[in-house]
Amino acid sequence: MFARTERLLLRPSWPEDAAELHQAIADEGIVRNLARAPWPYTADDAAAFAAQEHDALYPAFLLMLRTHGAPRLIGACGIGLRDGDAELGYWISRPYWGLGFATEAGRAVINIARTIGHKKLIASHFTDNPASGKVLRKLGFQHTGKTASRHSKGRRAASSCVLYENALDGAGADPACMPRPPAFNIRAQMDGLQAA
């Protein structure tokens, strides 16, 4: 499964991505905000992630920045299974923080989740990472009013998380996250009528 956004190509990982993946994520400032990634994040961890089997219901994507040359790996975004619910997760390499890539990728993954039949997504962020909460709210996630303790392999401890949900049936969703109909092009419509 692949997706393309204005600046990114979202694609599955391949074993040959391991070295670039390790270079992009081996940063304690990134890993400490993730639940499943260990710290230190080793080349073997990257190789295991890059070679993982792909699940059509819970896809994981590498975020490849489209450039004039070879695409550059800048993060990952995907859907995981947590306590029976589909969970959105993401990370962005430090040089690309604050540039809107998490929101851009998240929108694409939310549309994929809706397309493959998920009715709801959950998400969370550690309370000391409020920037992730801003991303989730931009993506149409609603704060549940709850927090929970969650173990982080990167922190090697449990920390408090803020919990969110996003109903993918459109109820209460942010219009920016909803699929848009194709733009109406009057010129193409007139040309089509003249050709008929």
mmCIF file of C-alpha atoms in Angstrom:
data_model
loop_
_atom_site.group_PDB
_atom_site.id
_atom_site.type_symbol
_atom_site.label_atom_id
_atom_site.label_comp_id
_atom_site.label_asym_id
_atom_site.label_seq_id
_atom_site.Cartn_x
_atom_site.Cartn_y
_atom_site.Cartn_z
ATOM 1 C CA MET A 1 0.000 0.000 0.000
ATOM 2 C CA PHE A 2 1.314 3.416 -0.985
ATOM 3 C CA ALA A 3 0.027 6.980 -0.622
ATOM 4 C CA ARG A 4 1.216 10.276 -1.991
ATOM 5 C CA THR A 5 0.718 13.699 -0.441
ATOM 6 C CA GLU A 6 1.845 17.142 -1.488
ATOM 7 C CA ARG A 7 5.408 16.558 -0.222
ATOM 8 C CA LEU A 8 5.591 12.912 0.817
ATOM 9 C CA LEU A 9 5.468 9.378 -0.465
ATOM 10 C CA LEU A 10 4.136 6.962 2.166
ATOM 11 C CA ARG A 11 5.298 3.408 1.533
ATOM 12 C CA PRO A 12 6.002 0.172 3.399
ATOM 13 C CA SER A 13 9.479 -0.465 4.754
ATOM 14 C CA TRP A 14 11.885 -2.741 2.923
ATOM 15 C CA PRO A 15 14.990 -4.465 4.335
ATOM 16 C CA GLU A 16 17.267 -2.128 2.374
ATOM 17 C CA ASP A 17 15.792 0.846 4.332
ATOM 18 C CA ALA A 18 17.437 -0.279 7.572
ATOM 19 C CA ALA A 19 20.523 1.978 7.486
ATOM 20 C CA GLU A 20 18.580 5.120 6.541
ATOM 21 C CA LEU A 21 15.877 4.280 9.087
ATOM 22 C CA HIS A 22 18.491 3.896 11.831
ATOM 23 C CA GLN A 23 20.038 7.243 10.934
ATOM 24 C CA ALA A 24 16.618 8.973 11.012
ATOM 25 C CA ILE A 25 15.291 7.593 14.315
ATOM 26 C CA ALA A 26 18.387 6.976 16.474
ATOM 27 C CA ASP A 27 17.762 10.124 18.524
ATOM 28 C CA GLU A 28 16.710 9.886 22.170
ATOM 29 C CA GLY A 29 14.523 12.974 21.740
ATOM 30 C CA ILE A 30 12.420 11.038 19.214
ATOM 31 C CA VAL A 31 12.415 7.595 20.807
ATOM 32 C CA ARG A 32 11.449 8.824 24.300
ATOM 33 C CA ASN A 33 8.104 9.959 22.853
ATOM 34 C CA LEU A 34 7.333 6.507 21.430
ATOM 35 C CA ALA A 35 5.905 3.557 23.327
ATOM 36 C CA ARG A 36 7.319 0.641 21.328
ATOM 37 C CA ALA A 37 10.773 1.746 20.183
ATOM 38 C CA PRO A 38 13.665 0.909 22.540
ATOM 39 C CA TRP A 39 16.502 3.209 23.547
ATOM 40 C CA PRO A 40 19.212 3.016 22.493
ATOM 41 C CA TYR A 41 17.749 2.279 19.065
ATOM 42 C CA THR A 42 20.281 0.019 17.372
ATOM 43 C CA ALA A 43 21.014 -0.928 13.777
ATOM 44 C CA ASP A 44 19.516 -4.347 14.599
ATOM 45 C CA ASP A 45 16.269 -2.680 15.760
ATOM 46 C CA ALA A 46 16.106 -0.779 12.462
ATOM 47 C CA ALA A 47 16.770 -3.966 10.476
ATOM 48 C CA ALA A 48 13.992 -5.813 12.346
ATOM 49 C CA PHE A 49 11.508 -2.979 11.739
ATOM 50 C CA ALA A 50 12.449 -2.636 8.060
ATOM 51 C CA ALA A 51 12.005 -6.379 7.467
ATOM 52 C CA GLN A 52 8.707 -6.768 9.357
ATOM 53 C CA GLU A 53 5.701 -8.377 7.697
ATOM 54 C CA HIS A 54 3.091 -5.954 6.406
ATOM 55 C CA ASP A 55 -0.471 -6.166 7.718
ATOM 56 C CA ALA A 56 -3.151 -4.858 5.343
ATOM 57 C CA LEU A 57 -5.468 -3.903 8.249
ATOM 58 C CA TYR A 58 -2.728 -2.237 10.289
ATOM 59 C CA PRO A 59 -0.360 -0.675 7.759
ATOM 60 C CA ALA A 60 2.880 1.066 8.711
ATOM 61 C CA PHE A 61 4.493 3.554 6.347
ATOM 62 C CA LEU A 62 7.877 5.165 6.018
ATOM 63 C CA LEU A 63 7.594 8.841 5.155
ATOM 64 C CA MET A 64 9.754 9.636 2.179
ATOM 65 C CA LEU A 65 10.300 13.314 1.405
ATOM 66 C CA ARG A 66 10.023 13.743 -2.339
ATOM 67 C CA THR A 67 13.028 15.643 -3.660
ATOM 68 C CA HIS A 68 14.544 16.304 -7.074
ATOM 69 C CA GLY A 69 16.874 13.400 -6.320
ATOM 70 C CA ALA A 70 16.327 10.238 -4.315
ATOM 71 C CA PRO A 71 13.508 10.455 -1.734
ATOM 72 C CA ARG A 72 14.725 11.024 1.836
ATOM 73 C CA LEU A 73 13.342 9.065 4.822
ATOM 74 C CA ILE A 74 12.062 11.586 7.396
ATOM 75 C CA GLY A 75 9.771 9.551 9.647
ATOM 76 C CA ALA A 76 7.045 6.956 9.890
ATOM 77 C CA CYS A 77 3.285 6.882 10.382
ATOM 78 C CA GLY A 78 0.866 4.015 10.643
ATOM 79 C CA ILE A 79 -1.875 2.124 12.396
ATOM 80 C CA GLY A 80 -1.167 -0.357 15.153
ATOM 81 C CA LEU A 81 -3.367 -2.614 17.239
ATOM 82 C CA ARG A 82 -3.726 -1.615 20.895
ATOM 83 C CA ASP A 83 -6.165 -3.368 23.237
ATOM 84 C CA GLY A 84 -8.486 -4.215 20.336
ATOM 85 C CA ASP A 85 -8.488 -0.690 18.866
ATOM 86 C CA ALA A 86 -6.727 0.742 15.837
ATOM 87 C CA GLU A 87 -4.129 3.267 17.035
ATOM 88 C CA LEU A 88 -2.501 6.019 14.983
ATOM 89 C CA GLY A 89 1.200 6.492 15.658
ATOM 90 C CA TYR A 90 3.929 8.563 14.044
ATOM 91 C CA TRP A 91 7.377 10.046 14.470
ATOM 92 C CA ILE A 92 9.341 12.645 12.529
ATOM 93 C CA SER A 93 13.126 12.969 12.358
ATOM 94 C CA ARG A 94 14.370 15.990 14.317
ATOM 95 C CA PRO A 95 15.491 18.164 11.343
ATOM 96 C CA TYR A 96 11.888 18.068 10.068
ATOM 97 C CA TRP A 97 10.049 18.969 13.285
ATOM 98 C CA GLY A 98 7.608 21.868 13.074
ATOM 99 C CA LEU A 99 7.187 21.713 9.288
ATOM 100 C CA GLY A 100 3.756 20.042 9.169
ATOM 101 C CA PHE A 101 4.933 16.608 8.026
ATOM 102 C CA ALA A 102 3.223 14.709 10.876
ATOM 103 C CA THR A 103 -0.105 16.361 10.064
ATOM 104 C CA GLU A 104 0.316 15.767 6.329
ATOM 105 C CA ALA A 105 1.158 12.097 6.813
ATOM 106 C CA GLY A 106 -1.510 11.648 9.478
ATOM 107 C CA ARG A 107 -4.233 12.911 7.133
ATOM 108 C CA ALA A 108 -3.182 10.391 4.500
ATOM 109 C CA VAL A 109 -3.144 7.522 7.006
ATOM 110 C CA ILE A 110 -6.554 8.518 8.406
ATOM 111 C CA ASN A 111 -8.002 8.384 4.888
ATOM 112 C CA ILE A 112 -6.402 4.962 4.395
ATOM 113 C CA ALA A 113 -7.840 3.779 7.733
ATOM 114 C CA ARG A 114 -11.305 4.901 6.647
ATOM 115 C CA THR A 115 -10.893 3.209 3.247
ATOM 116 C CA ILE A 116 -9.894 -0.158 4.724
ATOM 117 C CA GLY A 117 -12.869 -0.121 7.077
ATOM 118 C CA HIS A 118 -11.727 1.213 10.439
ATOM 119 C CA LYS A 119 -14.566 3.071 12.178
ATOM 120 C CA LYS A 120 -12.479 4.712 14.874
ATOM 121 C CA LEU A 121 -8.849 5.482 15.630
ATOM 122 C CA ILE A 122 -7.311 6.062 19.019
ATOM 123 C CA ALA A 123 -4.097 7.941 19.745
ATOM 124 C CA SER A 124 -2.165 9.249 22.710
ATOM 125 C CA HIS A 125 0.825 11.348 23.595
ATOM 126 C CA PHE A 126 2.969 11.550 26.686
ATOM 127 C CA THR A 127 1.984 14.567 28.774
ATOM 128 C CA ASP A 128 5.446 16.112 28.373
ATOM 129 C CA ASN A 129 5.042 16.092 24.563
ATOM 130 C CA PRO A 130 2.258 18.657 23.968
ATOM 131 C CA ALA A 131 3.349 19.239 20.347
ATOM 132 C CA SER A 132 1.978 15.795 19.497
ATOM 133 C CA GLY A 133 -1.368 16.795 21.008
ATOM 134 C CA LYS A 134 -1.511 19.775 18.646
ATOM 135 C CA VAL A 135 -0.964 17.428 15.692
ATOM 136 C CA LEU A 136 -3.700 15.068 16.891
ATOM 137 C CA ARG A 137 -6.213 17.905 17.295
ATOM 138 C CA LYS A 138 -5.397 19.175 13.778
ATOM 139 C CA LEU A 139 -6.152 15.647 12.545
ATOM 140 C CA GLY A 140 -9.624 15.726 14.085
ATOM 141 C CA PHE A 141 -8.881 13.700 17.216
ATOM 142 C CA GLN A 142 -10.932 14.585 20.277
ATOM 143 C CA HIS A 143 -9.470 14.501 23.773
ATOM 144 C CA THR A 144 -11.350 11.842 25.760
ATOM 145 C CA GLY A 145 -10.825 13.698 29.024
ATOM 146 C CA LYS A 146 -8.742 10.762 30.259
ATOM 147 C CA THR A 147 -5.104 10.085 30.930
ATOM 148 C CA ALA A 148 -3.453 6.706 31.461
ATOM 149 C CA SER A 149 -0.070 5.347 32.363
ATOM 150 C CA ARG A 150 1.736 3.761 29.414
ATOM 151 C CA HIS A 151 5.064 2.003 29.299
ATOM 152 C CA SER A 152 7.660 3.494 26.971
ATOM 153 C CA LYS A 153 10.552 1.262 25.941
ATOM 154 C CA GLY A 154 12.499 4.415 25.088
ATOM 155 C CA ARG A 155 12.030 5.858 28.587
ATOM 156 C CA ARG A 156 12.335 2.413 30.194
ATOM 157 C CA ALA A 157 9.415 3.413 32.420
ATOM 158 C CA ALA A 158 5.716 4.126 32.437
ATOM 159 C CA SER A 159 4.613 7.726 31.905
ATOM 160 C CA SER A 160 1.307 9.547 31.837
ATOM 161 C CA CYS A 161 -0.426 9.789 28.430
ATOM 162 C CA VAL A 162 -3.296 11.932 27.218
ATOM 163 C CA LEU A 163 -5.882 9.828 25.334
ATOM 164 C CA TYR A 164 -7.677 10.759 22.107
ATOM 165 C CA GLU A 165 -10.239 9.257 19.722
ATOM 166 C CA ASN A 166 -11.262 10.013 16.154
ATOM 167 C CA ALA A 167 -14.584 8.679 14.829
ATOM 168 C CA LEU A 168 -13.984 7.963 11.153
ATOM 169 C CA ASP A 169 -17.682 7.990 10.237
ATOM 170 C CA GLY A 170 -17.416 11.781 10.051
ATOM 171 C CA ALA A 171 -19.269 12.552 13.285
ATOM 172 C CA GLY A 172 -17.379 15.388 14.922
ATOM 173 C CA ALA A 173 -14.421 15.064 12.559
ATOM 174 C CA ASP A 174 -12.332 17.983 11.440
ATOM 175 C CA PRO A 175 -13.400 18.873 7.875
ATOM 176 C CA ALA A 176 -9.716 19.155 6.884
ATOM 177 C CA CYS A 177 -9.365 15.407 7.529
ATOM 178 C CA MET A 178 -12.393 14.360 5.505
ATOM 179 C CA PRO A 179 -11.918 13.155 1.934
ATOM 180 C CA ARG A 180 -12.641 15.942 -0.490
ATOM 181 C CA PRO A 181 -14.579 15.532 -3.713
ATOM 182 C CA PRO A 182 -12.601 16.282 -6.850
ATOM 183 C CA ALA A 183 -12.484 19.964 -7.708
ATOM 184 C CA PHE A 184 -15.062 21.056 -10.264
ATOM 185 C CA ASN A 185 -13.375 22.321 -13.409
ATOM 186 C CA ILE A 186 -15.736 24.361 -15.586
ATOM 187 C CA ARG A 187 -13.277 24.404 -18.513
ATOM 188 C CA ALA A 188 -13.098 20.588 -18.609
ATOM 189 C CA GLN A 189 -16.894 20.399 -18.308
ATOM 190 C CA MET A 190 -17.376 22.770 -21.291
ATOM 191 C CA ASP A 191 -14.794 20.922 -23.387
ATOM 192 C CA GLY A 192 -16.597 17.656 -22.620
ATOM 193 C CA LEU A 193 -19.934 19.111 -23.679
ATOM 194 C CA GLN A 194 -18.522 20.503 -26.908
ATOM 195 C CA ALA A 195 -16.968 17.147 -27.785
ATOM 196 C CA ALA A 196 -20.304 15.345 -27.272
#
